[in-house]
mmCIF file of C-alpha atoms in Angstrom:
data_model
loop_
_atom_site.group_PDB
_atom_site.id
_atom_site.type_symbol
_atom_site.label_atom_id
_atom_site.label_comp_id
_atom_site.label_asym_id
_atom_site.label_seq_id
_atom_site.Cartn_x
_atom_site.Cartn_y
_atom_site.Cartn_z
ATOM 1 C CA MET A 10 -0.012 0.166 -0.042
ATOM 2 C CA MET A 11 1.683 3.237 -1.234
ATOM 3 C CA LEU A 12 1.272 6.357 1.188
ATOM 4 C CA ARG A 13 1.621 9.839 -0.262
ATOM 5 C CA GLU A 14 1.481 13.011 1.865
ATOM 6 C CA ALA A 15 -1.714 14.910 1.366
ATOM 7 C CA ALA A 16 -1.294 18.162 -0.683
ATOM 8 C CA VAL A 17 -3.542 20.605 -2.231
ATOM 9 C CA SER A 18 -3.233 20.094 -6.050
ATOM 10 C CA ASP A 19 -3.352 22.948 -8.616
ATOM 11 C CA THR A 20 -5.646 21.477 -11.261
ATOM 12 C CA LYS A 21 -7.791 24.005 -13.228
ATOM 13 C CA ASP A 22 -11.216 22.755 -11.821
ATOM 14 C CA GLU A 23 -10.331 23.513 -8.256
ATOM 15 C CA LEU A 24 -12.252 26.594 -7.249
ATOM 16 C CA LEU A 25 -11.017 26.903 -3.772
ATOM 17 C CA GLN A 26 -7.636 25.756 -2.529
ATOM 18 C CA VAL A 27 -6.897 25.924 1.461
ATOM 19 C CA SER A 28 -3.268 25.295 2.676
ATOM 20 C CA ASP A 29 -2.116 25.034 6.151
ATOM 21 C CA LEU A 30 -4.848 27.172 7.521
ATOM 22 C CA VAL A 31 -4.222 28.344 11.026
ATOM 23 C CA LYS A 32 -6.592 30.402 13.297
ATOM 24 C CA HIS A 33 -5.579 31.055 16.934
ATOM 25 C CA PHE A 34 -7.552 33.192 19.490
ATOM 26 C CA LEU A 35 -5.702 34.885 22.216
ATOM 27 C CA VAL A 36 -7.298 34.551 25.644
ATOM 28 C CA ARG A 37 -6.861 37.635 27.903
ATOM 29 C CA GLY A 38 -8.011 38.115 31.420
ATOM 30 C CA GLY A 39 -7.663 40.006 34.617
ATOM 31 C CA LEU A 40 -7.425 43.663 35.477
ATOM 32 C CA LEU A 41 -4.537 44.376 32.922
ATOM 33 C CA ARG A 42 -5.959 42.114 30.163
ATOM 34 C CA ARG A 43 -2.884 40.039 30.260
ATOM 35 C CA MET A 44 -2.616 36.971 27.854
ATOM 36 C CA ARG A 45 -3.754 33.853 29.619
ATOM 37 C CA GLY A 46 -3.446 31.325 26.808
ATOM 38 C CA VAL A 47 -4.078 30.609 23.107
ATOM 39 C CA VAL A 48 -7.099 28.668 21.790
ATOM 40 C CA HIS A 49 -5.938 26.524 18.709
ATOM 41 C CA ALA A 50 -9.215 26.665 16.853
ATOM 42 C CA VAL A 51 -7.722 25.517 13.546
ATOM 43 C CA ASP A 52 -4.214 24.105 13.313
ATOM 44 C CA GLY A 53 -2.933 23.551 9.724
ATOM 45 C CA VAL A 54 -5.956 22.487 7.680
ATOM 46 C CA SER A 55 -5.636 21.905 3.997
ATOM 47 C CA PHE A 56 -8.131 20.849 1.217
ATOM 48 C CA SER A 57 -9.709 21.874 -2.055
ATOM 49 C CA ILE A 58 -12.949 22.086 -3.492
ATOM 50 C CA ARG A 59 -13.662 21.615 -7.124
ATOM 51 C CA GLU A 60 -15.980 23.931 -9.006
ATOM 52 C CA GLY A 61 -19.772 22.675 -8.742
ATOM 53 C CA GLU A 62 -18.757 20.310 -5.838
ATOM 54 C CA THR A 63 -20.060 20.063 -2.215
ATOM 55 C CA LEU A 64 -17.437 19.417 0.490
ATOM 56 C CA GLY A 65 -19.073 18.266 3.818
ATOM 57 C CA LEU A 66 -17.064 19.394 6.747
ATOM 58 C CA VAL A 67 -18.080 17.373 9.749
ATOM 59 C CA GLY A 68 -17.012 16.997 13.437
ATOM 60 C CA GLU A 69 -18.099 17.529 17.029
ATOM 61 C CA SER A 70 -19.087 21.049 18.424
ATOM 62 C CA GLY A 71 -15.775 22.827 19.232
ATOM 63 C CA SER A 72 -13.814 20.870 16.287
ATOM 64 C CA GLY A 73 -13.234 24.071 14.433
ATOM 65 C CA LYS A 74 -15.469 23.687 11.465
ATOM 66 C CA THR A 75 -17.273 27.158 11.718
ATOM 67 C CA THR A 76 -13.867 28.859 12.228
ATOM 68 C CA VAL A 77 -12.575 27.143 9.027
ATOM 69 C CA GLY A 78 -15.622 28.514 7.113
ATOM 70 C CA ARG A 79 -15.351 32.059 8.562
ATOM 71 C CA SER A 80 -11.404 32.287 8.045
ATOM 72 C CA ILE A 81 -11.772 31.386 4.414
ATOM 73 C CA LEU A 82 -14.420 34.275 3.837
ATOM 74 C CA ARG A 83 -12.128 36.460 6.072
ATOM 75 C CA LEU A 84 -15.015 37.186 8.494
ATOM 76 C CA LEU A 85 -12.132 36.103 10.802
ATOM 77 C CA GLU A 86 -8.495 36.910 9.811
ATOM 78 C CA PRO A 87 -6.444 33.759 9.593
ATOM 79 C CA THR A 88 -3.296 33.531 11.839
ATOM 80 C CA SER A 89 -1.466 31.923 8.958
ATOM 81 C CA GLY A 90 -1.916 29.845 5.921
ATOM 82 C CA SER A 91 -2.976 30.441 2.374
ATOM 83 C CA VAL A 92 -6.585 30.582 0.835
ATOM 84 C CA ARG A 93 -6.643 30.707 -2.995
ATOM 85 C CA PHE A 94 -10.010 31.332 -4.631
ATOM 86 C CA ASP A 95 -10.493 31.277 -8.438
ATOM 87 C CA GLY A 96 -6.715 31.831 -8.790
ATOM 88 C CA ALA A 97 -6.477 34.768 -6.266
ATOM 89 C CA ASP A 98 -4.756 34.625 -2.906
ATOM 90 C CA LEU A 99 -7.613 36.000 -0.643
ATOM 91 C CA LEU A 100 -5.146 36.739 2.264
ATOM 92 C CA LYS A 101 -3.205 39.240 0.170
ATOM 93 C CA LEU A 102 -6.415 41.149 -1.082
ATOM 94 C CA GLY A 103 -7.585 44.151 0.680
ATOM 95 C CA GLY A 104 -9.934 47.142 0.067
ATOM 96 C CA ARG A 105 -11.773 47.176 -3.281
ATOM 97 C CA GLN A 106 -10.275 43.942 -4.402
ATOM 98 C CA LEU A 107 -11.491 42.047 -1.434
ATOM 99 C CA LYS A 108 -14.870 43.654 -1.652
ATOM 100 C CA ASP A 109 -15.243 42.633 -5.383
ATOM 101 C CA MET A 110 -14.090 39.101 -4.548
ATOM 102 C CA ARG A 111 -16.715 38.688 -1.879
ATOM 103 C CA ARG A 112 -19.375 39.116 -4.430
ATOM 104 C CA GLN A 113 -18.313 35.602 -5.521
ATOM 105 C CA MET A 114 -18.426 34.175 -1.966
ATOM 106 C CA GLN A 115 -21.451 34.131 0.273
ATOM 107 C CA VAL A 116 -22.464 32.456 3.649
ATOM 108 C CA ILE A 117 -25.673 30.957 4.842
ATOM 109 C CA PHE A 118 -25.659 31.137 8.637
ATOM 110 C CA GLN A 119 -26.988 28.650 11.084
ATOM 111 C CA ASP A 120 -29.469 30.902 12.875
ATOM 112 C CA PRO A 121 -31.348 32.752 10.102
ATOM 113 C CA TYR A 122 -33.372 34.920 12.726
ATOM 114 C CA SER A 123 -30.142 36.536 14.263
ATOM 115 C CA ALA A 124 -28.735 36.798 10.831
ATOM 116 C CA LEU A 125 -31.618 39.137 9.734
ATOM 117 C CA ASP A 126 -32.314 42.731 10.656
ATOM 118 C CA PRO A 127 -35.620 42.677 12.587
ATOM 119 C CA ARG A 128 -36.270 46.229 11.505
ATOM 120 C CA MET A 129 -35.882 45.698 7.783
ATOM 121 C CA PRO A 130 -38.413 44.069 5.451
ATOM 122 C CA ILE A 131 -36.901 40.799 3.961
ATOM 123 C CA GLY A 132 -37.246 42.226 0.395
ATOM 124 C CA GLU A 133 -34.528 44.890 1.448
ATOM 125 C CA SER A 134 -32.433 42.271 3.402
ATOM 126 C CA VAL A 135 -32.254 40.061 0.192
ATOM 127 C CA GLY A 136 -31.264 43.112 -2.011
ATOM 128 C CA GLU A 137 -28.829 44.623 0.489
ATOM 129 C CA GLY A 138 -25.875 43.128 -1.181
ATOM 130 C CA LEU A 139 -26.850 44.299 -4.544
ATOM 131 C CA MET A 140 -27.051 47.768 -3.362
ATOM 132 C CA ILE A 141 -23.739 47.675 -1.468
ATOM 133 C CA HIS A 142 -22.080 46.410 -4.733
ATOM 134 C CA HIS A 143 -23.976 49.025 -6.858
ATOM 135 C CA ILE A 144 -25.484 46.367 -9.177
ATOM 136 C CA GLY A 145 -28.181 47.588 -11.591
ATOM 137 C CA THR A 146 -30.716 50.257 -11.043
ATOM 138 C CA ALA A 147 -33.322 50.274 -8.274
ATOM 139 C CA ASP A 148 -35.802 48.589 -10.587
ATOM 140 C CA ASP A 149 -33.082 46.129 -11.580
ATOM 141 C CA ARG A 150 -32.383 45.296 -8.041
ATOM 142 C CA ARG A 151 -36.088 44.831 -7.256
ATOM 143 C CA ALA A 152 -36.565 42.579 -10.187
ATOM 144 C CA ARG A 153 -33.524 40.561 -9.167
ATOM 145 C CA VAL A 154 -34.839 40.281 -5.467
ATOM 146 C CA LEU A 155 -38.254 38.872 -6.551
ATOM 147 C CA GLU A 156 -36.640 36.476 -8.957
ATOM 148 C CA THR A 157 -34.316 35.086 -6.324
ATOM 149 C CA MET A 158 -37.066 34.935 -3.540
ATOM 150 C CA LYS A 159 -39.206 32.827 -6.241
ATOM 151 C CA LYS A 160 -36.332 30.539 -6.774
ATOM 152 C CA VAL A 161 -36.285 29.691 -2.973
ATOM 153 C CA GLY A 162 -40.019 29.160 -2.693
ATOM 154 C CA LEU A 163 -40.951 32.562 -1.456
ATOM 155 C CA GLU A 164 -43.850 34.809 -2.804
ATOM 156 C CA GLU A 165 -43.736 38.528 -4.073
ATOM 157 C CA TYR A 166 -45.831 39.716 -1.206
ATOM 158 C CA HIS A 167 -43.290 38.249 1.315
ATOM 159 C CA ALA A 168 -40.743 41.005 0.396
ATOM 160 C CA ARG A 169 -42.786 43.375 2.458
ATOM 161 C CA ARG A 170 -42.866 41.417 5.554
ATOM 162 C CA TYR A 171 -40.441 41.339 8.486
ATOM 163 C CA PRO A 172 -38.498 38.342 9.871
ATOM 164 C CA HIS A 173 -40.704 37.674 12.922
ATOM 165 C CA GLU A 174 -43.649 37.006 10.482
ATOM 166 C CA PHE A 175 -41.928 33.913 9.199
ATOM 167 C CA SER A 176 -41.357 30.315 10.340
ATOM 168 C CA GLY A 177 -37.770 28.876 10.759
ATOM 169 C CA GLY A 178 -37.846 27.074 7.490
ATOM 170 C CA GLN A 179 -39.051 30.256 5.697
ATOM 171 C CA ARG A 180 -36.231 32.349 7.372
ATOM 172 C CA GLN A 181 -33.561 29.880 6.195
ATOM 173 C CA ARG A 182 -34.959 30.240 2.728
ATOM 174 C CA ILE A 183 -34.553 34.006 3.072
ATOM 175 C CA GLY A 184 -31.035 33.434 4.204
ATOM 176 C CA ILE A 185 -30.475 31.309 1.071
ATOM 177 C CA ALA A 186 -32.017 33.933 -1.121
ATOM 178 C CA ARG A 187 -29.721 36.715 0.430
ATOM 179 C CA ALA A 188 -26.726 34.516 -0.265
ATOM 180 C CA LEU A 189 -27.865 33.700 -3.795
ATOM 181 C CA ALA A 190 -29.021 37.272 -4.807
ATOM 182 C CA LEU A 191 -25.362 38.296 -5.869
ATOM 183 C CA ARG A 192 -24.995 35.050 -7.918
ATOM 184 C CA PRO A 193 -21.828 33.797 -6.288
ATOM 185 C CA LYS A 194 -19.774 30.944 -7.192
ATOM 186 C CA PHE A 195 -19.047 29.640 -3.814
ATOM 187 C CA ILE A 196 -21.246 29.435 -0.635
ATOM 188 C CA VAL A 197 -20.236 28.420 2.957
ATOM 189 C CA ALA A 198 -23.339 26.732 4.398
ATOM 190 C CA ASP A 199 -22.783 26.833 8.138
ATOM 191 C CA GLU A 200 -25.065 24.306 9.799
ATOM 192 C CA PRO A 201 -27.929 25.592 7.616
ATOM 193 C CA VAL A 202 -30.489 23.029 8.699
ATOM 194 C CA SER A 203 -29.589 22.099 12.304
ATOM 195 C CA ALA A 204 -32.099 24.589 13.786
ATOM 196 C CA LEU A 205 -34.896 23.188 11.507
ATOM 197 C CA ASP A 206 -37.575 20.474 12.217
ATOM 198 C CA VAL A 207 -36.626 17.128 10.239
ATOM 199 C CA SER A 208 -39.314 17.436 7.784
ATOM 200 C CA ILE A 209 -38.116 21.037 6.838
ATOM 201 C CA GLN A 210 -34.497 19.869 6.727
ATOM 202 C CA SER A 211 -35.161 17.647 3.735
ATOM 203 C CA GLN A 212 -37.014 20.524 1.883
ATOM 204 C CA VAL A 213 -34.195 22.941 2.387
ATOM 205 C CA LEU A 214 -31.459 20.268 1.603
ATOM 206 C CA ASN A 215 -33.176 19.491 -1.656
ATOM 207 C CA LEU A 216 -33.515 23.177 -2.523
ATOM 208 C CA LEU A 217 -29.835 23.614 -2.022
ATOM 209 C CA LYS A 218 -29.126 20.750 -4.469
ATOM 210 C CA ASP A 219 -31.600 22.197 -6.996
ATOM 211 C CA LEU A 220 -29.952 25.740 -6.816
ATOM 212 C CA GLN A 221 -26.523 24.058 -7.052
ATOM 213 C CA SER A 222 -27.542 22.387 -10.316
ATOM 214 C CA GLU A 223 -29.056 25.440 -11.803
ATOM 215 C CA PHE A 224 -26.469 27.957 -10.882
ATOM 216 C CA ASN A 225 -23.237 25.838 -10.850
ATOM 217 C CA LEU A 226 -22.787 26.548 -7.237
ATOM 218 C CA THR A 227 -19.825 25.238 -5.127
ATOM 219 C CA PHE A 228 -20.537 24.534 -1.449
ATOM 220 C CA LEU A 229 -18.493 24.102 1.642
ATOM 221 C CA PHE A 230 -21.370 22.426 3.705
ATOM 222 C CA ILE A 231 -20.536 22.493 7.544
ATOM 223 C CA ALA A 232 -22.548 20.135 9.864
ATOM 224 C CA HIS A 233 -22.302 17.665 12.740
ATOM 225 C CA ASN A 234 -25.253 15.535 11.314
ATOM 226 C CA MET A 235 -23.722 12.757 9.453
ATOM 227 C CA SER A 236 -26.939 11.744 7.796
ATOM 228 C CA VAL A 237 -27.308 15.154 6.355
ATOM 229 C CA VAL A 238 -23.842 15.246 5.064
ATOM 230 C CA GLU A 239 -24.299 11.855 3.424
ATOM 231 C CA HIS A 240 -27.328 13.175 1.367
ATOM 232 C CA ILE A 241 -25.797 16.466 0.100
ATOM 233 C CA SER A 242 -21.856 16.014 -0.236
ATOM 234 C CA ASP A 243 -19.716 14.807 -2.901
ATOM 235 C CA ARG A 244 -16.733 14.526 -0.500
ATOM 236 C CA VAL A 245 -16.327 14.648 3.160
ATOM 237 C CA ALA A 246 -13.835 15.975 5.401
ATOM 238 C CA VAL A 247 -13.699 14.981 9.125
ATOM 239 C CA MET A 248 -12.319 17.621 11.745
ATOM 240 C CA TYR A 249 -11.195 16.825 15.348
ATOM 241 C CA LEU A 250 -9.894 19.557 17.631
ATOM 242 C CA GLY A 251 -8.666 21.774 14.841
ATOM 243 C CA LYS A 252 -7.205 19.117 12.697
ATOM 244 C CA LEU A 253 -8.536 17.156 9.649
ATOM 245 C CA VAL A 254 -8.222 13.433 10.491
ATOM 246 C CA GLU A 255 -9.849 12.008 7.376
ATOM 247 C CA SER A 256 -11.187 13.072 3.947
ATOM 248 C CA ALA A 257 -12.642 10.854 1.146
ATOM 249 C CA PRO A 258 -15.474 10.792 -1.411
ATOM 250 C CA ARG A 259 -18.714 10.461 0.203
ATOM 251 C CA ARG A 260 -19.494 6.712 -0.733
ATOM 252 C CA GLU A 261 -15.989 5.746 0.114
ATOM 253 C CA LEU A 262 -16.092 7.350 3.508
ATOM 254 C CA PHE A 263 -19.546 5.951 4.623
ATOM 255 C CA ASN A 264 -18.774 2.500 3.236
ATOM 256 C CA ARG A 265 -15.311 2.248 4.620
ATOM 257 C CA PRO A 266 -14.426 4.868 7.372
ATOM 258 C CA LEU A 267 -10.695 4.264 8.382
ATOM 259 C CA HIS A 268 -9.924 6.732 11.257
ATOM 260 C CA PRO A 269 -11.169 5.669 14.820
ATOM 261 C CA TYR A 270 -12.818 9.049 15.229
ATOM 262 C CA THR A 271 -14.802 8.772 11.916
ATOM 263 C CA GLN A 272 -16.000 5.271 12.745
ATOM 264 C CA ALA A 273 -17.245 6.462 16.064
ATOM 265 C CA LEU A 274 -19.199 9.194 14.324
ATOM 266 C CA MET A 275 -20.553 6.691 11.814
ATOM 267 C CA SER A 276 -21.717 4.241 14.641
ATOM 268 C CA ALA A 277 -24.029 7.053 16.037
ATOM 269 C CA ILE A 278 -26.095 7.248 12.554
ATOM 270 C CA PRO A 279 -29.589 5.804 13.163
ATOM 271 C CA VAL A 280 -30.449 2.823 11.144
ATOM 272 C CA PRO A 281 -33.936 3.142 9.488
ATOM 273 C CA ASP A 282 -34.752 -0.544 10.230
ATOM 274 C CA PRO A 283 -35.895 -1.850 13.699
ATOM 275 C CA HIS A 284 -34.485 -5.336 12.936
ATOM 276 C CA VAL A 285 -30.811 -4.064 12.403
ATOM 277 C CA ARG A 286 -28.761 -2.904 15.255
ATOM 278 C CA ARG A 287 -25.482 -0.971 14.642
ATOM 279 C CA GLN A 288 -22.592 -1.752 16.963
ATOM 280 C CA ARG A 289 -21.961 1.740 18.806
ATOM 281 C CA ILE A 290 -18.609 2.815 19.478
ATOM 282 C CA ILE A 291 -18.719 4.947 22.726
ATOM 283 C CA LEU A 292 -15.880 7.463 23.120
ATOM 284 C CA LYS A 293 -14.767 7.918 26.823
ATOM 285 C CA GLY A 294 -14.518 11.358 28.313
ATOM 286 C CA ASP A 295 -14.916 14.736 26.549
ATOM 287 C CA ALA A 296 -12.810 16.346 23.958
ATOM 288 C CA PRO A 297 -9.746 18.002 25.327
ATOM 289 C CA SER A 298 -9.627 21.848 25.642
ATOM 290 C CA PRO A 299 -8.255 23.625 22.413
ATOM 291 C CA MET A 300 -6.404 25.865 24.751
ATOM 292 C CA ASN A 301 -4.168 22.914 25.792
ATOM 293 C CA PRO A 302 -4.392 20.199 23.023
ATOM 294 C CA PRO A 303 -2.702 16.883 23.652
ATOM 295 C CA ARG A 304 0.745 16.105 22.282
ATOM 296 C CA GLY A 305 1.018 13.712 19.497
ATOM 297 C CA CYS A 306 -2.336 12.700 17.927
ATOM 298 C CA ARG A 307 -5.094 14.828 19.339
ATOM 299 C CA PHE A 308 -7.541 12.008 19.429
ATOM 300 C CA HIS A 309 -5.372 9.615 21.385
ATOM 301 C CA THR A 310 -6.771 10.488 24.660
ATOM 302 C CA ARG A 311 -10.251 9.034 23.597
ATOM 303 C CA CYS A 312 -9.110 6.595 20.972
ATOM 304 C CA PRO A 313 -10.052 3.076 21.679
ATOM 305 C CA VAL A 314 -7.204 1.620 19.500
ATOM 306 C CA ALA A 315 -4.483 4.084 20.360
ATOM 307 C CA VAL A 316 -0.732 2.786 20.682
ATOM 308 C CA ASP A 317 2.068 4.304 22.620
ATOM 309 C CA HIS A 318 3.439 6.399 19.685
ATOM 310 C CA CYS A 319 0.218 8.232 19.361
ATOM 311 C CA ALA A 320 1.001 10.185 22.336
ATOM 312 C CA VAL A 321 4.531 11.075 21.127
ATOM 313 C CA GLN A 322 4.296 12.292 17.582
ATOM 314 C CA GLU A 323 1.382 13.726 15.556
ATOM 315 C CA PRO A 324 0.475 11.638 12.416
ATOM 316 C CA ARG A 325 0.464 13.332 8.994
ATOM 317 C CA LEU A 326 -2.569 13.373 6.824
ATOM 318 C CA LEU A 327 -1.609 10.708 4.127
ATOM 319 C CA GLU A 328 -3.358 9.317 1.106
ATOM 320 C CA ILE A 329 -4.102 5.687 1.932
ATOM 321 C CA GLU A 330 -5.972 5.090 -1.261
ATOM 322 C CA PRO A 331 -6.629 7.527 -4.332
ATOM 323 C CA GLY A 332 -8.582 10.285 -2.857
ATOM 324 C CA HIS A 333 -8.797 8.848 0.636
ATOM 325 C CA LEU A 334 -6.556 10.612 3.158
ATOM 326 C CA VAL A 335 -6.136 9.564 6.763
ATOM 327 C CA ALA A 336 -4.062 10.874 9.744
ATOM 328 C CA CYS A 337 -3.601 7.773 12.042
ATOM 329 C CA TRP A 338 -0.304 5.973 13.231
ATOM 330 C CA ARG A 339 -2.174 2.560 12.812
ATOM 331 C CA LEU A 340 -2.499 3.188 9.082
ATOM 332 C CA ASN A 341 0.595 5.089 8.418
#
């Protein structure tokens, strides 16, 4: 079995390339606001997303998924690393160049209600980006807003209503419309269905897939629900405590997870058959604090198959099979 170190390739069809992305947060406290520590939220994450593809990014709460998405968009400034989008290095852009590039990169937030201005009719919220980027005349912008709202299943009269007048599912449709209004190439979907009822989740997921097909959208889909990720993703990357531990095409990952952490996540997926029982893998203890991550493999303190070397040296993310990357000493 030939192992190769994972690297972000430079093929023409890759829209987004993330290399060694790092985001640390300084923790200050006390009367003089002295530095008390560093939160290692994201520590050397690398991946790429091809045009028109959906990469699902999964992991427990606190694993760094949302920080990755926001750092890519520069809603949070990365500590170090490289983010290339459509050939441009995003971390070197500023001012007008960055503003123009952001037309191509949008975000759908987890909580649609907190992402909307309660004093602004949703028609104005959806069209706000068009106005900021001076796209078209007022009539052009209104036509684009109404067209986009129709695409996501909203009616024209909804444009005059306020966020509190809508259900949770409708608010998320508004959030999708607002991201779609600028006709971007790339969207970070940050837990877009986690706050919705199960019946509404499927509607929103199917809507995202339809819009992706129609507008050739590229998604970074952040979630902790493995069933949701399986439904919408082309490839899946698994994070644990700021690190990528496994990445593979969707079918490969769900049929043959190799990392012990991924196997534990898979074992928690409900089986829709009362006669079939899945063997659960129960991890002991809680995830360590990102302020003081363990030495070596960060998962070794909870891993059921850890060996002594796991606590000494950190494993590299290696290509075990074509397209299947794993960071585990038992496989390296």
